[in-house]
PDB file of C-alpha atoms in Angstrom:
ATOM      1  CA  MET A   1      97.855  86.981 117.302  1.00  0.00           C
ATOM      2  CA  LYS A   2      97.582  90.249 118.761  1.00  0.00           C
ATOM      3  CA  PHE A   3      94.054  90.957 117.324  1.00  0.00           C
ATOM      4  CA  THR A   4      92.766  88.034 120.123  1.00  0.00           C
ATOM      5  CA  LEU A   5      93.621  91.159 122.836  1.00  0.00           C
ATOM      6  CA  ILE A   6      91.937  93.993 121.136  1.00  0.00           C
ATOM      7  CA  ASN A   7      88.723  94.661 122.367  1.00  0.00           C
ATOM      8  CA  ASN A   8      87.034  96.322 119.245  1.00  0.00           C
ATOM      9  CA  ILE A   9      88.849  94.872 116.037  1.00  0.00           C
ATOM     10  CA  LYS A  10      86.681  97.173 113.838  1.00  0.00           C
ATOM     11  CA  LYS A  11      88.064 100.349 115.574  1.00  0.00           C
ATOM     12  CA  ASP A  12      91.855  99.488 115.463  1.00  0.00           C
ATOM     13  CA  ASN A  13      92.459 100.602 111.856  1.00  0.00           C
ATOM     14  CA  ALA A  14      95.972  98.971 111.734  1.00  0.00           C
ATOM     15  CA  MET A  15      94.600  95.650 113.276  1.00  0.00           C
ATOM     16  CA  ARG A  16      91.874  95.698 110.583  1.00  0.00           C
ATOM     17  CA  LEU A  17      94.104  96.141 107.630  1.00  0.00           C
ATOM     18  CA  ILE A  18      96.487  93.340 108.812  1.00  0.00           C
ATOM     19  CA  LEU A  19      93.525  90.840 109.385  1.00  0.00           C
ATOM     20  CA  THR A  20      92.281  92.254 105.619  1.00  0.00           C
ATOM     21  CA  GLY A  21      95.701  90.955 104.369  1.00  0.00           C
ATOM     22  CA  PHE A  22      95.625  87.817 106.521  1.00  0.00           C
ATOM     23  CA  LEU A  23      92.222  86.703 105.128  1.00  0.00           C
ATOM     24  CA  SER A  24      93.215  87.805 101.747  1.00  0.00           C
ATOM     25  CA  PHE A  25      95.892  85.302 101.803  1.00  0.00           C
ATOM     26  CA  ILE A  26      94.100  82.634 103.376  1.00  0.00           C
ATOM     27  CA  LEU A  27      91.390  82.923 100.621  1.00  0.00           C
ATOM     28  CA  LEU A  28      94.479  82.720  97.934  1.00  0.00           C
ATOM     29  CA  TYR A  29      95.818  79.938  99.658  1.00  0.00           C
ATOM     30  CA  ILE A  30      92.607  77.889  99.552  1.00  0.00           C
ATOM     31  CA  ILE A  31      91.717  78.793  95.863  1.00  0.00           C
ATOM     32  CA  SER A  32      95.328  77.768  95.013  1.00  0.00           C
ATOM     33  CA  ASP A  33      95.026  74.351  97.364  1.00  0.00           C
ATOM     34  CA  VAL A  34      92.053  73.423  95.087  1.00  0.00           C
ATOM     35  CA  LEU A  35      93.877  74.235  91.739  1.00  0.00           C
ATOM     36  CA  VAL A  36      97.233  72.493  92.758  1.00  0.00           C
ATOM     37  CA  LYS A  37      95.130  69.310  93.946  1.00  0.00           C
ATOM     38  CA  SER A  38      93.248  69.473  90.629  1.00  0.00           C
ATOM     39  CA  PHE A  39      96.260  69.400  88.523  1.00  0.00           C
ATOM     40  CA  GLY A  40      98.864  67.534  90.561  1.00  0.00           C
ATOM     41  CA  PHE A  41      97.118  64.958  92.878  1.00  0.00           C
ATOM     42  CA  GLY A  42      93.597  64.909  91.401  1.00  0.00           C
ATOM     43  CA  ILE A  43      90.039  65.870  93.293  1.00  0.00           C
ATOM     44  CA  SER A  44      88.149  63.046  91.230  1.00  0.00           C
ATOM     45  CA  VAL A  45      87.680  59.633  92.031  1.00  0.00           C
ATOM     46  CA  GLU A  46      89.774  58.564  89.069  1.00  0.00           C
ATOM     47  CA  THR A  47      92.365  60.562  88.812  1.00  0.00           C
ATOM     48  CA  ILE A  48      93.051  60.229  92.587  1.00  0.00           C
ATOM     49  CA  ASN A  49      92.914  56.422  91.865  1.00  0.00           C
ATOM     50  CA  ILE A  50      95.312  56.846  89.461  1.00  0.00           C
ATOM     51  CA  THR A  51      97.858  58.733  91.135  1.00  0.00           C
ATOM     52  CA  LEU A  52      97.598  56.522  94.330  1.00  0.00           C
ATOM     53  CA  PHE A  53      97.798  53.310  92.718  1.00  0.00           C
ATOM     54  CA  GLY A  54      98.889  54.151  89.255  1.00  0.00           C
ATOM     55  CA  SER A  55      97.421  53.037  85.735  1.00  0.00           C
ATOM     56  CA  GLU A  56      98.920  50.112  83.746  1.00  0.00           C
ATOM     57  CA  GLU A  57      97.181  50.716  80.371  1.00  0.00           C
ATOM     58  CA  ASN A  58      98.312  54.275  80.363  1.00  0.00           C
ATOM     59  CA  PHE A  59     101.763  53.335  81.780  1.00  0.00           C
ATOM     60  CA  ILE A  60     101.619  55.800  85.089  1.00  0.00           C
ATOM     61  CA  ASP A  61     103.509  54.297  88.122  1.00  0.00           C
ATOM     62  CA  PRO A  62     101.634  54.719  91.622  1.00  0.00           C
ATOM     63  CA  ILE A  63     103.353  57.251  94.068  1.00  0.00           C
ATOM     64  CA  THR A  64     105.841  55.884  95.771  1.00  0.00           C
ATOM     65  CA  LYS A  65     105.265  55.354  99.828  1.00  0.00           C
ATOM     66  CA  ALA A  66     107.579  57.854 100.163  1.00  0.00           C
ATOM     67  CA  SER A  67     106.262  60.533  98.005  1.00  0.00           C
ATOM     68  CA  PHE A  68     102.887  59.885  99.573  1.00  0.00           C
ATOM     69  CA  LEU A  69     104.085  60.464 103.443  1.00  0.00           C
ATOM     70  CA  GLU A  70     105.795  63.391 102.273  1.00  0.00           C
ATOM     71  CA  PHE A  71     102.589  64.709 100.652  1.00  0.00           C
ATOM     72  CA  TRP A  72     100.679  63.910 103.640  1.00  0.00           C
ATOM     73  CA  HIS A  73     103.045  65.345 105.957  1.00  0.00           C
ATOM     74  CA  VAL A  74     103.116  68.860 104.208  1.00  0.00           C
ATOM     75  CA  GLU A  75      99.182  68.573 104.029  1.00  0.00           C
ATOM     76  CA  ILE A  76      99.007  68.412 107.807  1.00  0.00           C
ATOM     77  CA  PHE A  77     101.642  71.254 108.287  1.00  0.00           C
ATOM     78  CA  PHE A  78      99.355  73.690 106.174  1.00  0.00           C
ATOM     79  CA  MET A  79      96.154  72.568 107.127  1.00  0.00           C
ATOM     80  CA  MET A  80      97.019  72.906 110.484  1.00  0.00           C
ATOM     81  CA  MET A  81      98.375  76.458 110.274  1.00  0.00           C
ATOM     82  CA  VAL A  82      95.574  77.914 108.137  1.00  0.00           C
ATOM     83  CA  LEU A  83      93.275  76.265 110.014  1.00  0.00           C
ATOM     84  CA  LEU A  84      94.217  77.238 113.478  1.00  0.00           C
ATOM     85  CA  THR A  85      94.910  80.999 112.360  1.00  0.00           C
ATOM     86  CA  LEU A  86      91.928  81.068 110.496  1.00  0.00           C
ATOM     87  CA  SER A  87      89.404  79.656 113.408  1.00  0.00           C
ATOM     88  CA  ALA A  88      91.267  82.141 115.814  1.00  0.00           C
ATOM     89  CA  VAL A  89      90.206  85.126 113.598  1.00  0.00           C
ATOM     90  CA  PHE A  90      86.587  83.903 112.677  1.00  0.00           C
ATOM     91  CA  ILE A  91      85.912  82.816 116.582  1.00  0.00           C
ATOM     92  CA  ARG A  92      86.774  86.586 117.552  1.00  0.00           C
ATOM     93  CA  LEU A  93      84.354  87.656 114.788  1.00  0.00           C
ATOM     94  CA  ALA A  94      82.002  85.785 114.745  1.00  0.00           C
ATOM     95  CA  ASN A  95      78.923  85.731 117.309  1.00  0.00           C
ATOM     96  CA  ARG A  96      76.545  83.061 115.799  1.00  0.00           C
ATOM     97  CA  SER A  97      77.576  79.671 114.332  1.00  0.00           C
ATOM     98  CA  ARG A  98      81.200  79.952 115.538  1.00  0.00           C
ATOM     99  CA  THR A  99      80.899  76.625 117.248  1.00  0.00           C
ATOM    100  CA  PHE A 100      79.130  74.748 114.548  1.00  0.00           C
ATOM    101  CA  MET A 101      81.808  76.186 111.647  1.00  0.00           C
ATOM    102  CA  THR A 102      84.762  75.684 113.255  1.00  0.00           C
ATOM    103  CA  ASN A 103      83.805  72.339 114.410  1.00  0.00           C
ATOM    104  CA  THR A 104      82.540  71.766 110.775  1.00  0.00           C
ATOM    105  CA  LEU A 105      85.999  72.880 109.640  1.00  0.00           C
ATOM    106  CA  MET A 106      88.263  70.856 111.927  1.00  0.00           C
ATOM    107  CA  ILE A 107      86.334  67.578 111.618  1.00  0.00           C
ATOM    108  CA  SER A 108      86.221  67.887 107.831  1.00  0.00           C
ATOM    109  CA  ALA A 109      90.104  68.340 107.481  1.00  0.00           C
ATOM    110  CA  ILE A 110      90.953  65.759 109.936  1.00  0.00           C
ATOM    111  CA  THR A 111      88.576  63.546 108.252  1.00  0.00           C
ATOM    112  CA  SER A 112      89.974  64.412 105.041  1.00  0.00           C
ATOM    113  CA  LEU A 113      93.626  63.610 105.827  1.00  0.00           C
ATOM    114  CA  THR A 114      92.900  60.544 107.360  1.00  0.00           C
ATOM    115  CA  ALA A 115      90.733  59.421 104.512  1.00  0.00           C
ATOM    116  CA  ILE A 116      93.495  59.933 102.326  1.00  0.00           C
ATOM    117  CA  ALA A 117      95.773  57.983 104.166  1.00  0.00           C
ATOM    118  CA  LEU A 118      93.103  55.200 104.587  1.00  0.00           C
ATOM    119  CA  ALA A 119      92.603  55.499 100.999  1.00  0.00           C
ATOM    120  CA  TYR A 120      96.329  54.462 100.330  1.00  0.00           C
ATOM    121  CA  PHE A 121      97.290  51.953 103.071  1.00  0.00           C
ATOM    122  CA  VAL A 122      93.752  50.265 103.646  1.00  0.00           C
ATOM    123  CA  SER A 123      91.337  50.464 100.781  1.00  0.00           C
ATOM    124  CA  ALA A 124      90.178  52.973  97.604  1.00  0.00           C
ATOM    125  CA  ILE A 125      86.946  53.088  98.852  1.00  0.00           C
ATOM    126  CA  PHE A 126      88.265  56.076 101.073  1.00  0.00           C
ATOM    127  CA  ILE A 127      88.862  58.018  98.230  1.00  0.00           C
ATOM    128  CA  TYR A 128      85.361  59.100  98.425  1.00  0.00           C
ATOM    129  CA  LEU A 129      85.385  60.167 101.687  1.00  0.00           C
ATOM    130  CA  TYR A 130      88.492  62.242 100.866  1.00  0.00           C
ATOM    131  CA  ILE A 131      86.945  63.994  98.449  1.00  0.00           C
ATOM    132  CA  ILE A 132      83.612  64.792 100.042  1.00  0.00           C
ATOM    133  CA  THR A 133      85.400  66.033 103.371  1.00  0.00           C
ATOM    134  CA  PHE A 134      88.046  67.971 100.980  1.00  0.00           C
ATOM    135  CA  PHE A 135      85.261  69.954  99.647  1.00  0.00           C
ATOM    136  CA  ILE A 136      83.518  70.445 102.936  1.00  0.00           C
ATOM    137  CA  TRP A 137      86.867  72.022 104.589  1.00  0.00           C
ATOM    138  CA  HIS A 138      87.391  74.245 101.675  1.00  0.00           C
ATOM    139  CA  LEU A 139      84.164  75.483 101.412  1.00  0.00           C
ATOM    140  CA  SER A 140      83.672  76.053 105.266  1.00  0.00           C
ATOM    141  CA  ALA A 141      86.897  78.092 105.287  1.00  0.00           C
ATOM    142  CA  VAL A 142      85.636  80.246 102.360  1.00  0.00           C
ATOM    143  CA  TYR A 143      82.665  80.724 104.251  1.00  0.00           C
ATOM    144  CA  MET A 144      84.593  81.533 107.186  1.00  0.00           C
ATOM    145  CA  ILE A 145      86.662  84.097 105.648  1.00  0.00           C
ATOM    146  CA  LEU A 146      83.863  86.082 103.859  1.00  0.00           C
ATOM    147  CA  TYR A 147      82.027  85.887 106.971  1.00  0.00           C
ATOM    148  CA  SER A 148      85.059  87.608 108.508  1.00  0.00           C
ATOM    149  CA  PHE A 149      85.263  90.217 106.130  1.00  0.00           C
ATOM    150  CA  TRP A 150      81.678  91.042 106.681  1.00  0.00           C
ATOM    151  CA  LYS A 151      81.979  91.290 110.304  1.00  0.00           C
ATOM    152  CA  LEU A 152      85.237  93.568 109.746  1.00  0.00           C
ATOM    153  CA  TYR A 153      83.487  95.939 107.579  1.00  0.00           C
ATOM    154  CA  ALA A 154      79.890  95.708 107.934  1.00  0.00           C
ATOM    155  CA  LYS A 155      78.477  98.714 110.175  1.00  0.00           C
ATOM    156  CA  GLY A 156      76.550  98.480 113.081  1.00  0.00           C
ATOM    157  CA  VAL A 157      77.180  94.609 113.033  1.00  0.00           C
TER     158      VAL A 157
END
């Protein structure tokens, strides 16, 4: 996290290159996360419902409690790493909207994690909240990444 100590990141070519690679990897992670969820866990109400609770007519068993908790645990860890490092870069580069975007990102991500757990343990109605906040935090992250790229390479900004 050396970039937090450098006065002008744009003038330090080595750090700008490192941040470019880092932001590229985070963007790749965000895109692949949507694809993995789409094909594995589901990103629609129907597919998530089938994953969590199964489908008797299709002979699909529900996810076990241990498997769900492992999934949730991994989600918490990866989200924490991505969100905290992305926010540190974004806050360092952004002048305007950094408070709003960082709060939107963090609140929607935490709500997403909470909603999927509530959907599994309390009521399937929380699947709707999960889907909405899942896409909000992913779109917020993509915006923050693209804005950070723009701030790194724009002349006179």
